[in-house]
XYZ file of C-alpha atoms in Angstrom:
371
model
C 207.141 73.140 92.829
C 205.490 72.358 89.279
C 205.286 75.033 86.515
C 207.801 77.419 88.246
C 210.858 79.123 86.770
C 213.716 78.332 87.857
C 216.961 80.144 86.696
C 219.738 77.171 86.643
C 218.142 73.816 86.444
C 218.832 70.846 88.705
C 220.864 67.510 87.217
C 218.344 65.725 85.341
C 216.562 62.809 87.343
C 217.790 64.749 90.585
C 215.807 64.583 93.085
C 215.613 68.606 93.154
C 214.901 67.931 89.673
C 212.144 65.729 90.350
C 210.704 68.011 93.221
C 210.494 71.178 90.923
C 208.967 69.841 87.533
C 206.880 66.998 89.482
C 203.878 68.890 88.115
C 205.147 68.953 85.006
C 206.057 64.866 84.954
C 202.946 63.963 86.436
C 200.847 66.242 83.767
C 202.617 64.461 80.752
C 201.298 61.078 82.020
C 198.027 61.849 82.534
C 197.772 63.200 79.212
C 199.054 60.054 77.804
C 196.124 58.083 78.970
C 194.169 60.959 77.368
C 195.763 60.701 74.129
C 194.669 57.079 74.180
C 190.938 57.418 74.133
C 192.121 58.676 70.427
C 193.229 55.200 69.438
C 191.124 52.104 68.758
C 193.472 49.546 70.105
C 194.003 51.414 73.443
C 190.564 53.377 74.378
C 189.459 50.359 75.991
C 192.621 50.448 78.294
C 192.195 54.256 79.093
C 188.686 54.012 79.697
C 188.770 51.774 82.488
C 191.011 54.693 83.926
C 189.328 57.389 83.108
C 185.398 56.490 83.869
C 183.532 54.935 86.954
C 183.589 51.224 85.860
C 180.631 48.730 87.092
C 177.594 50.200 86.363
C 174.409 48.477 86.444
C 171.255 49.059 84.772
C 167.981 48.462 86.854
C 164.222 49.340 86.224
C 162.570 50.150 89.428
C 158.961 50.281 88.324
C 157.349 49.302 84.775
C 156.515 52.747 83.935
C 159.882 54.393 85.581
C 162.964 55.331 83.326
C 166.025 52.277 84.312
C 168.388 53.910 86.360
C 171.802 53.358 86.463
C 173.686 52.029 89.314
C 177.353 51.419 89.815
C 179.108 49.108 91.928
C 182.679 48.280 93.241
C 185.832 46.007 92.017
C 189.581 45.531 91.154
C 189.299 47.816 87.775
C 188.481 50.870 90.382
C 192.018 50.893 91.070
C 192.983 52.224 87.933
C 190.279 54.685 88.048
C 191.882 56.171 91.639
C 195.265 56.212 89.967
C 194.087 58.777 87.467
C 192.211 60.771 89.802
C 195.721 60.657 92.149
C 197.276 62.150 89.063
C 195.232 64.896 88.806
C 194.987 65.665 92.927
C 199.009 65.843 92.190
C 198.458 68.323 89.397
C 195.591 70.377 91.192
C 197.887 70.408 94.658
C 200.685 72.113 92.093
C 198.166 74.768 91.100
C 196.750 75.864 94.310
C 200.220 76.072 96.182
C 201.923 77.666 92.637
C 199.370 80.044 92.456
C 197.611 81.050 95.542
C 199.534 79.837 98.486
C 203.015 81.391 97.481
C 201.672 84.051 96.636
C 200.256 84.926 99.974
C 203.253 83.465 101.872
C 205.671 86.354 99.789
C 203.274 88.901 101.244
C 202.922 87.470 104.989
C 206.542 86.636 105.202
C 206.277 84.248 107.856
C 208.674 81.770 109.369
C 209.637 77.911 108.304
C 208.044 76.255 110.975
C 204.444 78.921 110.058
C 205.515 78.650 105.987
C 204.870 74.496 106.341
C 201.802 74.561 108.448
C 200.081 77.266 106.283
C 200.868 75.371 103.653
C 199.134 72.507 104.788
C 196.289 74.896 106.220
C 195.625 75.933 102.670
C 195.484 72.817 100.693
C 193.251 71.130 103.224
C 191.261 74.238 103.620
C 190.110 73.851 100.416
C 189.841 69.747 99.691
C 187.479 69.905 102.706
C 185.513 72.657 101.337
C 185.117 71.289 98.083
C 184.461 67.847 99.509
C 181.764 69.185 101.992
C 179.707 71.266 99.363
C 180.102 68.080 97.180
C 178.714 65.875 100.442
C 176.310 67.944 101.624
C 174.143 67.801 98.128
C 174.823 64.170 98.177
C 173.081 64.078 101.335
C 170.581 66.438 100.304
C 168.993 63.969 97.724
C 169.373 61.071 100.181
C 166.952 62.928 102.599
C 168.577 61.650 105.562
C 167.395 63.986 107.709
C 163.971 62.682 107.682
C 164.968 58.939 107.143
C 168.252 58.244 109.801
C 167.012 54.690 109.277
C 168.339 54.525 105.502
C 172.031 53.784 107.024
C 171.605 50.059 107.742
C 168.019 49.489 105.505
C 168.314 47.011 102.728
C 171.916 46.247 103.799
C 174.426 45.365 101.914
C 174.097 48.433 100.057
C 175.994 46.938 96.538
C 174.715 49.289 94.084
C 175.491 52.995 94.713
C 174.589 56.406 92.472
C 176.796 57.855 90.189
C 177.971 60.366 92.602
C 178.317 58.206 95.419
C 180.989 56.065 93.738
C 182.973 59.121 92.198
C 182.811 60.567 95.520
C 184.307 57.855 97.007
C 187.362 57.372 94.275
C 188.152 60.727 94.261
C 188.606 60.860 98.386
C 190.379 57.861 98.283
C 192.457 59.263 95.423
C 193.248 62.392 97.356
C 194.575 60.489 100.582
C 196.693 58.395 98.557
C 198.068 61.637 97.068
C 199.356 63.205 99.924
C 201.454 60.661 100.599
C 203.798 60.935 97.750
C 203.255 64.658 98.601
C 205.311 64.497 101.567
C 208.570 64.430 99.264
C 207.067 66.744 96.797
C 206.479 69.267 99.421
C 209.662 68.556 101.307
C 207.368 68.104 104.481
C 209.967 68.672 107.905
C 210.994 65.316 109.404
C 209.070 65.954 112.232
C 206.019 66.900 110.456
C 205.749 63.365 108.464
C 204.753 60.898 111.377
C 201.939 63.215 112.453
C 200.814 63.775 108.621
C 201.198 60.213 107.856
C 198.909 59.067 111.416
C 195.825 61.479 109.531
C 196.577 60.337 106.126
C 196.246 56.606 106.991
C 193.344 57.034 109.198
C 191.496 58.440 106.196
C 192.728 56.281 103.978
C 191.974 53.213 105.948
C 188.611 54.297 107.421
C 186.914 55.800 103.652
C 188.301 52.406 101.738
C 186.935 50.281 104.593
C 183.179 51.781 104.480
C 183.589 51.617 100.592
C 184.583 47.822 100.451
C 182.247 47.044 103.437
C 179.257 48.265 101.366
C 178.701 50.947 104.532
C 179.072 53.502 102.276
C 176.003 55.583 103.685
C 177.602 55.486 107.080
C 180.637 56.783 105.930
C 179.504 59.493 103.787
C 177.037 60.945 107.107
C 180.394 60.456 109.184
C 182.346 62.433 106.481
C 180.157 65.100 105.842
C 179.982 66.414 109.566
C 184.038 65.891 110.411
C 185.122 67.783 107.163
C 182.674 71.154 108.158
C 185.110 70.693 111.414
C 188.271 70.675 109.994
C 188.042 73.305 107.405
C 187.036 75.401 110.342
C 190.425 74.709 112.173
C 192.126 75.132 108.997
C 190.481 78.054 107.875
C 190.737 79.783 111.672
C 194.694 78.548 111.545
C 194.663 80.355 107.716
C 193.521 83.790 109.512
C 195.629 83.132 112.845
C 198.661 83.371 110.474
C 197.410 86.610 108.613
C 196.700 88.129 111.974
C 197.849 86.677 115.423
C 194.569 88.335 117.169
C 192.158 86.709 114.827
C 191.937 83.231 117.476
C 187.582 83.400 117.966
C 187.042 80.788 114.940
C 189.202 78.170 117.605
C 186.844 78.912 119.837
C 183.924 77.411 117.637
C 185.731 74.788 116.264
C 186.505 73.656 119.572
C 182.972 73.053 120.202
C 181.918 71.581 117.016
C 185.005 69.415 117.189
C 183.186 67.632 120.604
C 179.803 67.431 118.930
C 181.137 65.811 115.869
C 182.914 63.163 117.863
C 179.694 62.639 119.993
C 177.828 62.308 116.770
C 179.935 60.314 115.281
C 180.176 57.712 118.433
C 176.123 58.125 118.239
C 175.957 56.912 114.567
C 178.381 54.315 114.809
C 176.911 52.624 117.981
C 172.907 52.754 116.390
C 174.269 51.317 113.343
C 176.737 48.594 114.325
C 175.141 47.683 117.721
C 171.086 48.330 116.901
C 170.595 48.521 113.217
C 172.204 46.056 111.244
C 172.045 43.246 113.732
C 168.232 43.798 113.375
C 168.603 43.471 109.291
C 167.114 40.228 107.472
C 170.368 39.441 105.671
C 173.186 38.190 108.148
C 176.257 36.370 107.179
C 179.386 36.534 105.029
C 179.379 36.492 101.554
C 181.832 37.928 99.265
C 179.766 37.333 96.049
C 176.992 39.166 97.422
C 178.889 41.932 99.363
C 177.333 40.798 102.812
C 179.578 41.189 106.116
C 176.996 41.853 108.438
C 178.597 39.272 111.476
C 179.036 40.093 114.067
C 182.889 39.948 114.649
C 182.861 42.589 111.370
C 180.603 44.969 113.386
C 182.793 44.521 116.366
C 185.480 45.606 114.496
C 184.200 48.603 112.218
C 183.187 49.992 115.850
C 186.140 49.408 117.927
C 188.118 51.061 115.282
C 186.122 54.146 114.893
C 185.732 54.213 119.051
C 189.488 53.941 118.697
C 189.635 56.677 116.649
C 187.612 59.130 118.038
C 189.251 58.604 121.447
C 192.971 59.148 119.884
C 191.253 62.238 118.541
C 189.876 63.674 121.484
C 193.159 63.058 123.251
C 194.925 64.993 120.383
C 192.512 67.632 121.141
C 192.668 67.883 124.822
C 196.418 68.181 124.578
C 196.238 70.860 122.037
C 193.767 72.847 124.251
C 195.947 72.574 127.471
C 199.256 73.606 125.619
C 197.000 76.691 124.452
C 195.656 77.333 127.890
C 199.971 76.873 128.863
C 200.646 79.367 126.778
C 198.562 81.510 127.213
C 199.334 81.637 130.967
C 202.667 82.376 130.368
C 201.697 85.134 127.988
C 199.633 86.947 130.892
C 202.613 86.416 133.495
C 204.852 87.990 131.164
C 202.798 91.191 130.736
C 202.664 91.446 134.609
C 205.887 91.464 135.041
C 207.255 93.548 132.027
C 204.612 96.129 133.678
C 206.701 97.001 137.017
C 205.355 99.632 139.909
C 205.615 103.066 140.080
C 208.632 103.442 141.910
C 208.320 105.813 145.705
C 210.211 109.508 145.335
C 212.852 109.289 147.998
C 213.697 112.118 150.614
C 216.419 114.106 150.538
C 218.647 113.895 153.195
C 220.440 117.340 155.100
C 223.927 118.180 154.224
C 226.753 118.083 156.614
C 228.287 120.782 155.275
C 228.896 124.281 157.304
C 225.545 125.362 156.389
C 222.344 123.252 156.029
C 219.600 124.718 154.568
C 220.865 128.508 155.270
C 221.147 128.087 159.105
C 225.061 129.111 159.734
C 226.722 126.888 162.849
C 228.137 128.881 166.191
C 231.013 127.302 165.441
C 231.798 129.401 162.614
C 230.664 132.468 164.341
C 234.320 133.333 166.048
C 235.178 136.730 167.335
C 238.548 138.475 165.953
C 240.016 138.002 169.316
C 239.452 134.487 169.501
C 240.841 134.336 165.676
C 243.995 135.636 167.343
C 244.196 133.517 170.464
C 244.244 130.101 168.248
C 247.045 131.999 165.961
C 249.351 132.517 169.060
């Protein structure tokens, strides 16, 4: 990991070298583009990665202040590669600092040591990111306006926040990728990280190029509150194996979110933005509101939910399996109290004091079987 100790160092360029002082690498780059704001010649350069680029100044009303508005384009991929920089650097701190620290205390296995791992760092992304989405949402006042998610589409110009919102989750996603050899992630943990990490990464650039940004940031919002509750009930499952009621909760948030999110998706796609005034392609205007788009967006996010849900029923029935087997195993470790057994009489000369006639022989007769 970055910023740790180590006693003998690695070959240079290694690629234990590169694993340990990632951090470290990554850190000196970013401050590089730093160090150019400094310079005439090169601020313009760092800028563009630094800052939200594409904003837009518009004047709602005569007497209003103008507002600024930002939009999207091809210089917002230096922006996310800056932001991916400092994910990478933030990931270092959190797993340097708090998460191996807490492993040295619980002492738990490889196969528990990866997943809480992973528990931790997403545990907090999708705590930050909710908090973050929720006061987005907040100023939106969606709650008392659902309609705002296809109204006035396409939705070019976006807030300040929205746009920074949207690099920095896209900017996270792209970071765990290179994470998976920075982490040294088990071989067969990668394909199932890699099947989430595309999915997000896929699904939050998709809503951010297809102007559906509102859509995506109500579908977000909901589905993060879900998964930091798995993470953070997996978090406490390691610290304590009896601590399992927060699985319990998240199993039934985890079915409302997918219902709301198949709710959302079907009023906007099928109902709301075929009933818009603006219809047709256009790139230059940031219009795909046709229908074989819509088709799409929704067969991708049915797709999705449904590969989710089956995830989810397998995970509940190997819990249910395993819990079975726990129970049987109790049973049987706790046997029956075994019957005391009766003695049985001696054969012996004498059985319980009585003496046999047998043995009772007269002197005479003593002398009779001599002769």
């Amino acid at each position: 990991m970055g910023f740790r100790k180590k006693n003998k160092s690695p070959p240079v360029l290694s690629h234990e070298f590169v694993i340990q002082n990632h951090a470290d690498m990554v850190s000196c780059l970013a401050m590089i583009i730093l160090l150019g704001l400094m310079f005439e010649v090169t601020a313009k350069f760092a800028i563009m990665f630094i800052t939200v680029q594409y904003n837009v100044t518009q004047v709602l009303d005569e007497k209003s202040d103008p507002v600024n508005l930002y939009q999207y384009g091809p210089k917002d991929a230096a922006t996310v590669f800056f932001y991916l920089l400092i994910a990478v650097i933030l990931h270092a701190l959190i797993q340097e600092y708090i998460l191996d620290k807490m492993n040295r205390r619980l002492h738990l296995s490889k196969t528990k040591h990866s997943k809480f791992n992973e528990s931790g760092q997403l545990a907090a992304f999708y705590l930050f990111s909710f908090i973050w989405g929720c006061s987005i949402l907040t100023a939106e006042d969606f709650a008392t306006n659902p309609t705002f998610l296809w109204e006035g589409y396409p939705h070019t110009h976006m807030v300040f926040q929205v746009k920074f919102f949207y690099i920095c989750q896209i900017a996270y996603w792209l970071h765990a990728l290179p994470e998976l050899y920075f982490q040294k992630v088990r071989k067969e943990d990668i394909p199932r990280q890699l099947y989430y990490i595309c999915l997000y990464v896929v699904h939050i650039t998709g809503a951010y190029v297809l102007n559906l940004h509102r859509l995506g940031l109500v579908l977000l919002v909901p589905h993060y509150l879900v998964e930091l509750l798995f993470h953070a009930s997996r978090l406490f499952y390691f610290s304590d194996e009896n601590k399992q009621k927060g699985f319990t909760l998240w199993a039934l948030l985890f079915v409302i979110a997918r219902l709301l999110t198949l709710t959302l998706s079907v009023l906007t796609f099928g109902f709301g933005l075929p009933r818009t005034e603006n219809q047709g392609f256009s790139l230059a205007e940031g219009n795909f509101n046709v229908l074989t788009i819509r088709m799409t967006c929704l067969a991708a996010i049915c797709l999705t939910q449904a590969w989710m849900m089956w995830k989810f029923i397998n995970f509940q029935l190997k819990k249910w399996r395993e819990h079975s087997q726990n129970q049987a195993s109790k049973k049987k470790a706790v046997s029956p109290k075994s019957k005391p057994q009766k003695r049985e009489p001696t054969r012996g000369g004498a059985a319980n004091g009585v003496v046999k006639s047998e043995e009772k022989t007269s002197p005479r007769a003593r002398k009779a079987k001599a002769s």
